[in-house]
Short mmCIF file of C-alpha atoms and ligand atoms in Angstrom, two decimals:
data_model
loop_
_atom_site.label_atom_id
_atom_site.label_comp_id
_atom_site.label_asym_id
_atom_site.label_seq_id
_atom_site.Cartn_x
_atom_site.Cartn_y
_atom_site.Cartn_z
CA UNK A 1173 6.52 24.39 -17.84
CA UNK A 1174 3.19 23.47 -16.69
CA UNK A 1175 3.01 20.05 -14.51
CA UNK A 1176 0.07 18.40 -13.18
CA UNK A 1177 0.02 15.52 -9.99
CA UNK A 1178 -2.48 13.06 -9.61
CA UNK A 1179 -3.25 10.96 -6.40
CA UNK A 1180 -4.62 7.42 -7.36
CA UNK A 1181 -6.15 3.78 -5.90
CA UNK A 1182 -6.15 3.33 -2.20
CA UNK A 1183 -4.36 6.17 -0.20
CA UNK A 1184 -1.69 6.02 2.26
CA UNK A 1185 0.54 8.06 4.90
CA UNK A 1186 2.85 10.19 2.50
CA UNK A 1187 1.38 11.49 -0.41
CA UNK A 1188 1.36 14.54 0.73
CA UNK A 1189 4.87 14.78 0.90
CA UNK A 1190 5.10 13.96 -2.45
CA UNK A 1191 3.10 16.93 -3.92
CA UNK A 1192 4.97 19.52 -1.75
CA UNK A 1193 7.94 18.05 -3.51
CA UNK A 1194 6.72 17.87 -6.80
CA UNK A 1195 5.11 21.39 -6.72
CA UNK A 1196 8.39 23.10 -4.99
CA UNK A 1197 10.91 21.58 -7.51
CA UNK A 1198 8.74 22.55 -10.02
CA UNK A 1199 8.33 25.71 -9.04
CA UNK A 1200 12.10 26.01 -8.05
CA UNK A 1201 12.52 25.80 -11.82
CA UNK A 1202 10.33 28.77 -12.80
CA UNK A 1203 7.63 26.07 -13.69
CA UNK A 1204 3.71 25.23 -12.20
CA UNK A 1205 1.78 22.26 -10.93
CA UNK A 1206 -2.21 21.46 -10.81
CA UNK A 1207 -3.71 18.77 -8.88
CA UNK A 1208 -5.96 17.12 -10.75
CA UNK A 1209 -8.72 16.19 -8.11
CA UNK A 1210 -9.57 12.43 -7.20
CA UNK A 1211 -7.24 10.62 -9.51
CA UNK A 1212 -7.62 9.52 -13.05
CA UNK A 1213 -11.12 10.81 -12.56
CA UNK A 1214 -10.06 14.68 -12.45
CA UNK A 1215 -7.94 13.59 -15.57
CA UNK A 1216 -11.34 12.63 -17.17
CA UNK A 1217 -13.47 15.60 -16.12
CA UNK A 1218 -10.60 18.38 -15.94
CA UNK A 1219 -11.31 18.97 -12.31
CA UNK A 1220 -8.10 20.77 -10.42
CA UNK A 1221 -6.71 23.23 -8.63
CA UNK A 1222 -4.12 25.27 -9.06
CA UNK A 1223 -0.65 24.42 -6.34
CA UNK A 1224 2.03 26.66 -5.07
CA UNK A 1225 4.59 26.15 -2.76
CA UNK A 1226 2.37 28.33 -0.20
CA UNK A 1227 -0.50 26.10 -0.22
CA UNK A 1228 1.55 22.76 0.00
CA UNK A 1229 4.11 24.01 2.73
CA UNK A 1230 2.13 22.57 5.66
CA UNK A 1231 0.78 19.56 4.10
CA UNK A 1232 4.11 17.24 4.97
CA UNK A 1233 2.77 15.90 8.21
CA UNK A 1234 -0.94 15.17 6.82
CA UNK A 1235 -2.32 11.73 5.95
CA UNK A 1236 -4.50 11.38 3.05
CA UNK A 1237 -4.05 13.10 0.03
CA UNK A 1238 -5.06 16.63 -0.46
CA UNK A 1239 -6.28 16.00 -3.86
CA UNK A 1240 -8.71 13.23 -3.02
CA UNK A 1241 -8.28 9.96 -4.39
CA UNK A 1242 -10.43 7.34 -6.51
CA UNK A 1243 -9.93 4.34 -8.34
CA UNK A 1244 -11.56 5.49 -11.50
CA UNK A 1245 -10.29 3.23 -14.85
CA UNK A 1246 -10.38 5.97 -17.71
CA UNK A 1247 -9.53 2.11 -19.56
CA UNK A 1248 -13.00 0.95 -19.27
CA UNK A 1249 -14.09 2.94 -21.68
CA UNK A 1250 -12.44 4.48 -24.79
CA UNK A 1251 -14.33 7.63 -24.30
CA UNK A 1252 -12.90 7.99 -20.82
CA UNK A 1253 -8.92 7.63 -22.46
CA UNK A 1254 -10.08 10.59 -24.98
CA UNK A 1255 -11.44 12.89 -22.31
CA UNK A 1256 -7.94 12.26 -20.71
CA UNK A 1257 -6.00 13.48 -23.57
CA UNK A 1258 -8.08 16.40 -23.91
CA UNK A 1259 -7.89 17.37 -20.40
CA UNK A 1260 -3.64 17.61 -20.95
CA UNK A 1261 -4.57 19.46 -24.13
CA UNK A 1262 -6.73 21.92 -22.86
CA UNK A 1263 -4.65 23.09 -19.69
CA UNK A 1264 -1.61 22.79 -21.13
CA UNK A 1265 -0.06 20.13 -19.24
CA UNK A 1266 3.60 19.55 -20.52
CA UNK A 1267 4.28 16.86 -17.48
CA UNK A 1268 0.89 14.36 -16.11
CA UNK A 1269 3.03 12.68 -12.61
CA UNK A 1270 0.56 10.05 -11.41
CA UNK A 1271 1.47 8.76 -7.86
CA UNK A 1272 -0.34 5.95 -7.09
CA UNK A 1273 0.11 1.99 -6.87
CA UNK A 1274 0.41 -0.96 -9.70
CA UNK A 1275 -3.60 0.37 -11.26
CA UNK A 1276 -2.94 4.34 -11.64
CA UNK A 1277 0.47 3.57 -13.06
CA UNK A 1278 -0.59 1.17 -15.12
CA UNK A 1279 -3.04 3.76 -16.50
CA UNK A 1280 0.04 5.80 -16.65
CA UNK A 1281 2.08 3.56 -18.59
CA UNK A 1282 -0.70 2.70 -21.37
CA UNK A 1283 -1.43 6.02 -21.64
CA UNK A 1284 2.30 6.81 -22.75
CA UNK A 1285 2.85 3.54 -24.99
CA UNK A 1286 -0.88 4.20 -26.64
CA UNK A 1287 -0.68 7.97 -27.20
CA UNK A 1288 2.79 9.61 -25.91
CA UNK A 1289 1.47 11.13 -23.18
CA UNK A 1290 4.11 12.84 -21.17
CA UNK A 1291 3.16 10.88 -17.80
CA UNK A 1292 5.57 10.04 -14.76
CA UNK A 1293 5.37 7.38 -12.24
CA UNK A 1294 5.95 7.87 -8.52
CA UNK A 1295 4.97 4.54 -6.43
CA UNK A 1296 3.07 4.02 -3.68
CA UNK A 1297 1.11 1.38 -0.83
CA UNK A 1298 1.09 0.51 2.17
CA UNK A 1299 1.07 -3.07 0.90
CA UNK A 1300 4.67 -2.63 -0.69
CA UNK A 1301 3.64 -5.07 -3.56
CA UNK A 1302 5.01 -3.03 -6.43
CA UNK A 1303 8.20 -4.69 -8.71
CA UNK A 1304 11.59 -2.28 -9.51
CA UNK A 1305 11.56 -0.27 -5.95
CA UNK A 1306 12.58 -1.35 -3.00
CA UNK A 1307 10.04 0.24 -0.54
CA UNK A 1308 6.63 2.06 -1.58
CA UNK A 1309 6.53 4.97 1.16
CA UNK A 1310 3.28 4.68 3.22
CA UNK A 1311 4.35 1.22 4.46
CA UNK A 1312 6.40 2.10 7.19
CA UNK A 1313 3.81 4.50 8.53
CA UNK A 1314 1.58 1.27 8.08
CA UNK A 1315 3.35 -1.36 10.05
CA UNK A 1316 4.23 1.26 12.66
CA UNK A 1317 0.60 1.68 12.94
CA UNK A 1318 -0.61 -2.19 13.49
CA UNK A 1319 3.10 -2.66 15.53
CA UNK A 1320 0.84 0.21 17.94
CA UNK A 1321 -2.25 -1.61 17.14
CA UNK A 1322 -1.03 -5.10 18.38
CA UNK A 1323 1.03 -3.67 21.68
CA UNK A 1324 -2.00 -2.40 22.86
CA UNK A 1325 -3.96 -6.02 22.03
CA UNK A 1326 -1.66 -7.96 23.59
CA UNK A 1327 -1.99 -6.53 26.94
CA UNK A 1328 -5.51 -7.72 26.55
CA UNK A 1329 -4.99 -10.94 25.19
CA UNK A 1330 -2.40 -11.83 28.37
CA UNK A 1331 -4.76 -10.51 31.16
CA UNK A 1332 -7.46 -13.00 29.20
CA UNK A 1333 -5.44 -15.51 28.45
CA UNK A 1334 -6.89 -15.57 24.68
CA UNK A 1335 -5.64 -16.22 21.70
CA UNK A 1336 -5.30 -12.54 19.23
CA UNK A 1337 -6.28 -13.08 15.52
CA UNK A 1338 -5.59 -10.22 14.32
CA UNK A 1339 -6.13 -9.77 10.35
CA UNK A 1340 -3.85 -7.17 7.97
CA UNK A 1341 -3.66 -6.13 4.49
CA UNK A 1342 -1.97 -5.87 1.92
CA UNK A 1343 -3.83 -8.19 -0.99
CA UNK A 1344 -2.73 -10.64 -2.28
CA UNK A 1345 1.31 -9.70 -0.71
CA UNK A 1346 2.43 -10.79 2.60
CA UNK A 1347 4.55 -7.87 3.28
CA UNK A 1348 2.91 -6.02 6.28
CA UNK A 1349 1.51 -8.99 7.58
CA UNK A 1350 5.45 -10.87 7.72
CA UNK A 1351 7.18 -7.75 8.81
CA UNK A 1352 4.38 -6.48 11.48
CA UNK A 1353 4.23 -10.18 12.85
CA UNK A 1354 8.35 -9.87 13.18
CA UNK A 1355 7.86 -6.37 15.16
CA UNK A 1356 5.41 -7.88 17.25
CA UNK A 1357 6.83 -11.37 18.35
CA UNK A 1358 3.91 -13.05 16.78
CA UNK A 1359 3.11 -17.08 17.55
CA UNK A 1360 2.31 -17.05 13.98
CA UNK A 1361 2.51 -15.23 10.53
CA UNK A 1362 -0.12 -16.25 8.09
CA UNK A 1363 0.68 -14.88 4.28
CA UNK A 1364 -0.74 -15.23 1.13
CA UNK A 1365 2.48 -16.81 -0.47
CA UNK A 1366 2.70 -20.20 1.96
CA UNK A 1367 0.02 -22.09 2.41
CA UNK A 1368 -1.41 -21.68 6.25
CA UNK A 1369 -1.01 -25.15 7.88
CA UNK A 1370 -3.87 -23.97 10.74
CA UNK A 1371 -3.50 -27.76 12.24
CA UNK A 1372 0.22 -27.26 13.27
CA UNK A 1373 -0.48 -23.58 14.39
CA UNK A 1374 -3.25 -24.79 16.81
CA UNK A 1375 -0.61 -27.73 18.11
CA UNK A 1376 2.09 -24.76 18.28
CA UNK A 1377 -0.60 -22.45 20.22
CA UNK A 1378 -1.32 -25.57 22.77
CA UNK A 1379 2.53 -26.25 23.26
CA UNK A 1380 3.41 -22.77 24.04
CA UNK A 1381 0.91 -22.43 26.64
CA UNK A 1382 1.52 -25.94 28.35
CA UNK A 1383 4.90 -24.35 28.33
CA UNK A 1384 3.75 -21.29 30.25
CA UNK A 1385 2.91 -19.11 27.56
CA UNK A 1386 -0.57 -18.12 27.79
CA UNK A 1387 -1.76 -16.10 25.46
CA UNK A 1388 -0.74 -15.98 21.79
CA UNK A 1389 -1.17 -13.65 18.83
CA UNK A 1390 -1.42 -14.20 15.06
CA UNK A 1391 -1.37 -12.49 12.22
CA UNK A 1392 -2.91 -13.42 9.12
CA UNK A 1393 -3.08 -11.40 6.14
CA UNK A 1394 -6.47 -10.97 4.27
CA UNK A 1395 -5.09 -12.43 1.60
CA UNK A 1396 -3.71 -15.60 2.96
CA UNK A 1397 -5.34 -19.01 1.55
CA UNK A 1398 -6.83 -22.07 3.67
CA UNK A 1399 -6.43 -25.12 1.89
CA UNK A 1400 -5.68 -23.06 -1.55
CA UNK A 1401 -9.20 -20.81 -1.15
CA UNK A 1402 -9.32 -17.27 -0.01
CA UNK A 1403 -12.26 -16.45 2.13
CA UNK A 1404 -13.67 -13.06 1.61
CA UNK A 1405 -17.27 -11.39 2.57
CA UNK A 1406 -18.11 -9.04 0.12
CA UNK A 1407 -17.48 -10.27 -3.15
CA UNK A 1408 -17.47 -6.79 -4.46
CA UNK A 1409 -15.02 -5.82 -7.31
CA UNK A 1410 -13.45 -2.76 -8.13
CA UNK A 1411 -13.22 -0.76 -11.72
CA UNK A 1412 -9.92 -2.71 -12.27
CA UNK A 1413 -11.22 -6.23 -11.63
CA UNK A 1414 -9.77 -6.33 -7.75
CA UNK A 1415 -11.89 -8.41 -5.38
CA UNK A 1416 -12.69 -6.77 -1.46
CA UNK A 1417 -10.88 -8.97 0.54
CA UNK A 1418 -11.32 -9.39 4.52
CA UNK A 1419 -12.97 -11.98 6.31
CA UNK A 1420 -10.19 -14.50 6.89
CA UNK A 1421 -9.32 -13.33 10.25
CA UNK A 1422 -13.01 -14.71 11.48
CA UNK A 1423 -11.92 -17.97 9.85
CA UNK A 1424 -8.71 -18.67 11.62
CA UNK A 1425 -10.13 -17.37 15.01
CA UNK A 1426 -12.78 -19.95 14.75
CA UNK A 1427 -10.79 -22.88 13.95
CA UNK A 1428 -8.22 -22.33 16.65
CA UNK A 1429 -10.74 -21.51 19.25
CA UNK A 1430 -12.01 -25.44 17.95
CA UNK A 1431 -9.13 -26.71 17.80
CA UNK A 1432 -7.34 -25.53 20.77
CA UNK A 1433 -9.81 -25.09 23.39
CA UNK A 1434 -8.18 -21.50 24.31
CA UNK A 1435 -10.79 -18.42 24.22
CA UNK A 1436 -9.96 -16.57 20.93
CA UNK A 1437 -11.00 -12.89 19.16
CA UNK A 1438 -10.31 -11.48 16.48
CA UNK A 1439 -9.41 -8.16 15.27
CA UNK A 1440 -9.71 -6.59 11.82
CA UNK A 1441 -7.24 -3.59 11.55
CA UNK A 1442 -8.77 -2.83 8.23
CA UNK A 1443 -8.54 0.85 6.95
CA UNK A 1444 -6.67 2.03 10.14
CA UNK A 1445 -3.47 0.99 8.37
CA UNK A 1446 -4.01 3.47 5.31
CA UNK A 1447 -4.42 6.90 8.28
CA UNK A 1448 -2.95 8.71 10.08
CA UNK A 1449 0.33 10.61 9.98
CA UNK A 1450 3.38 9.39 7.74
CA UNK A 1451 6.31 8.43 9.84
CA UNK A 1452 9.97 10.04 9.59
CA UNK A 1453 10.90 7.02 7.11
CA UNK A 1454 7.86 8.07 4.60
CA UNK A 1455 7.94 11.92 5.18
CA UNK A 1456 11.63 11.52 3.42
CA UNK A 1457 11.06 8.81 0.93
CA UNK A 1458 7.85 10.72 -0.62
CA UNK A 1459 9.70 14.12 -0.07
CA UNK A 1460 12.78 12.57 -2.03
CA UNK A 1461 10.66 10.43 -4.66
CA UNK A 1462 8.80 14.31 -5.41
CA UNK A 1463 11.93 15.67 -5.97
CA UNK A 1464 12.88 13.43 -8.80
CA UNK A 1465 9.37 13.08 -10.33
CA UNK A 1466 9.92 16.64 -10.47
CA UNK A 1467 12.98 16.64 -12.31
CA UNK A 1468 12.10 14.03 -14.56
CA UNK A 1469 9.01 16.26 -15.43
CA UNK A 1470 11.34 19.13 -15.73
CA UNK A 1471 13.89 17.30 -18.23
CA UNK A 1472 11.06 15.73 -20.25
CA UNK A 1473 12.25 12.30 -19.36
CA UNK A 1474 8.78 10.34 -19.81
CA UNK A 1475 7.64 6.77 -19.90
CA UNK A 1476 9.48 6.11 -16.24
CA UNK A 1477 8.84 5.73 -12.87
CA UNK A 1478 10.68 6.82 -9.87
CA UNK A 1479 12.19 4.48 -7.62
CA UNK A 1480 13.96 3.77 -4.43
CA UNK A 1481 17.27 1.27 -5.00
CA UNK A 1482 19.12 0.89 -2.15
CA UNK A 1483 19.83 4.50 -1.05
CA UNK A 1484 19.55 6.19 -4.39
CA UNK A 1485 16.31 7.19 -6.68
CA UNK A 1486 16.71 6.05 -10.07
CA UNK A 1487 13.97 5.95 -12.88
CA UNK A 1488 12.68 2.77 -14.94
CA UNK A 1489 10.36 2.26 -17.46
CA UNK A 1490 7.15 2.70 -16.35
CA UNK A 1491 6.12 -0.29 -18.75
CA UNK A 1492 8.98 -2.33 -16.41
CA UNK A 1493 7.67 -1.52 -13.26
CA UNK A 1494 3.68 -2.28 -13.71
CA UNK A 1495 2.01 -5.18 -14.25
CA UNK A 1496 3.81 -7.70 -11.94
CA UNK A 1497 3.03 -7.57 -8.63
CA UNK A 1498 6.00 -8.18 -5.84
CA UNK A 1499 4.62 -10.93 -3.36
CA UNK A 1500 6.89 -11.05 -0.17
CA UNK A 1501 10.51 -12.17 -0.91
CA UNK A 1502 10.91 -16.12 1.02
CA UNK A 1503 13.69 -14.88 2.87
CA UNK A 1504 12.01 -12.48 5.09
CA UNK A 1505 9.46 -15.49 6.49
CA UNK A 1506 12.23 -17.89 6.47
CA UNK A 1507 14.07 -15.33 9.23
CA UNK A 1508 10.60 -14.95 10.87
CA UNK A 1509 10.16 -18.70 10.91
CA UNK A 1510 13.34 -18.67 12.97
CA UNK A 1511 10.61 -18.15 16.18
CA UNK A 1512 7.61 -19.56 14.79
CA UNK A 1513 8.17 -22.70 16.06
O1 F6P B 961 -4.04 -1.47 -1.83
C1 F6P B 961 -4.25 -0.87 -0.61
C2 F6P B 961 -5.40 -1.52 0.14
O2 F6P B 961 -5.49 -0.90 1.40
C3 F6P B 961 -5.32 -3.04 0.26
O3 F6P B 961 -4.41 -3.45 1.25
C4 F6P B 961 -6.76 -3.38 0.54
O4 F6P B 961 -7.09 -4.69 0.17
C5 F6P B 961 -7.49 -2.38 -0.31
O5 F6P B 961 -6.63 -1.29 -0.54
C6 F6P B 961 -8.78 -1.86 0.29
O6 F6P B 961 -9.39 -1.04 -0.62
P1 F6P B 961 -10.63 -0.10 -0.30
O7 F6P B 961 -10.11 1.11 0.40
O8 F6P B 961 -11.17 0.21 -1.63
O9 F6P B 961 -11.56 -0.88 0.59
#
């Protein structure tokens, strides 16, 4: 049995925990693995190497992906999907796992329903915006990451007395921005689900520090709306229609700075929350969600994605899983409105 793993969209801490898992159960099994290189682009131009359990042994601990990563569409052109399907031809590929976020496995899942092609999901993102699993792995590494980020600001922001604006990922989902802003004891939690009320945060900011507080933090998620707009700087869009986002952060430190009187900065965390080593937490997740992309490669079980549920991995339909992105459930900023009063 010949499998091949794929690394796709915007990368994150634990990937490489999820090849050495694919590759060893495969190879457990009597079977191989290639890594396509770069995503769906080494799918269109055959580009890959050749894994054993040898080479992938040490990369556990590594961020990144050793395959590279890209957010190539082979769906933006017809001639790109046929390239695809002759790259599985040609080498032989009885099993194509794709590991990547809601765009790779939604290339994934078309490219079963269109032309039974024997591909596997395995999720991932820091922003933990995909539907039917309960955690992507490469989140927890992420919040641990801006938790360490915002620690260190604060000491800052108290010896100044300022006011931290500190801006996260995560799209158009409010996960790391809610459950960083928990860790951290923010003043307030700006997501792209409710809209931002900046005039009460700026009266909230003032009445903490007449009440001795004097120095506040907030975090606001690049995808968080003022007065129902986004505000981003690039404009740029990628090969599957997503918009660059940052920019907000500026925003909101300005208009509290006006409004409130108290000296304010902001700080764009940016691409620092996609490095860096995976955490315990993601190191087992991707190890565990390799092991049953693995299998299901192994039994022929196509068409599904693997997925955390509670404590188990299960597989769904791929078809289920893509497509509708998770924003952040309301319970988790009704708990942190608790203190964001
Ligand atoms: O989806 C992961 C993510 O890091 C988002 O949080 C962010 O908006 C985007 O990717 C950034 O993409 P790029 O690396 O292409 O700038």
């Amino acid at each position: 049995m010949r499998a091949a793993v794929l690394t796709g969209g915007g990368d994150c801490p634990g990937l490489n925990a999820v090849i050495r898992a694919v590759v060893r159960t495969v190879h457990n099994a009597g079977g191989e693995t290639l890594g396509l290189q770069e995503g769906w682009r080494g799918a269109v131009e055959g580009t890959y190497e050749v894994l054993d359990p040898m080479k992938t042994d040490e990369i556990l601990p590594r961020g990144g992906t050793i395959l590279g990563s890209s957010r190539t569409n082979p769906y933006k052109d017809p001639e790109l999907v046929g390239k695809v399907i002759e790259t599985v031809d040609k080498l032989g590929i009885d099993a194509l796992i794709a590991i990547g976020g809601d765009d790779t496995l939604g290339v994934a899942s078309r490219l079963y329903e269109d032309h039974k092609l024997p591909t596997i999901g395995c999720p991932k993102t820091i922003d933990n915006d995909l539907s039917s699993t309960d955690f992507t792995f490469g989140f927890d590494t992420c919040l641990n990451t801006v938790m360490d980020a915002v620690d260190r600001l604060r000491t800052t922001a108290e010896s100044h007395r300022r006011v931290m604006v500190v801006e996260c990922m995560g799209r158009h989902a409010g996960w790391i921005t809610c459950f960083a802003g928990i860790a951290v004891a923010a003043d307030a939690i700006l997501v792209p689900e409710i809209e931002a009320d900046l005039d009460e945060i700026c009266t909230r900011l003032k009445r903490r520090k007449s009440e001795g507080k004097h120095y506040g933090i907030v975090m606001v998620s690049e995808g968080a709306r003022i007065k129902g707009e986004m505000v981003t700087q690039s404009g740029e869009i990628d090969e599957f229609g997503h918009v660059q986002l940052g920019g907000i952060g500026k925003h909101v430190a300005n208009v509290i700075e006006d409004q409130t009187g108290i000296e304010t900065r902001e700080v764009t965390l940016g691409h620092l929350q996609r490095g860096g080593s995976p955490s315990a937490y993601d190191r087992v997740l991707g190890t565990r969600l390799g092991i049953h992309a693995g299998r299901l490669a192994l039994s022929g079980d196509f068409g599904k994605m693997v997925a955390l549920r509670g404590l188990q991995i299960v597989a769904v339909p791929l078809a289920e899983a893509v497509g509708q992105m998770r924003t952040l459930y309301p319970e988790f900023m009704a708990e942190a409105e608790e203190f964001l009063r």
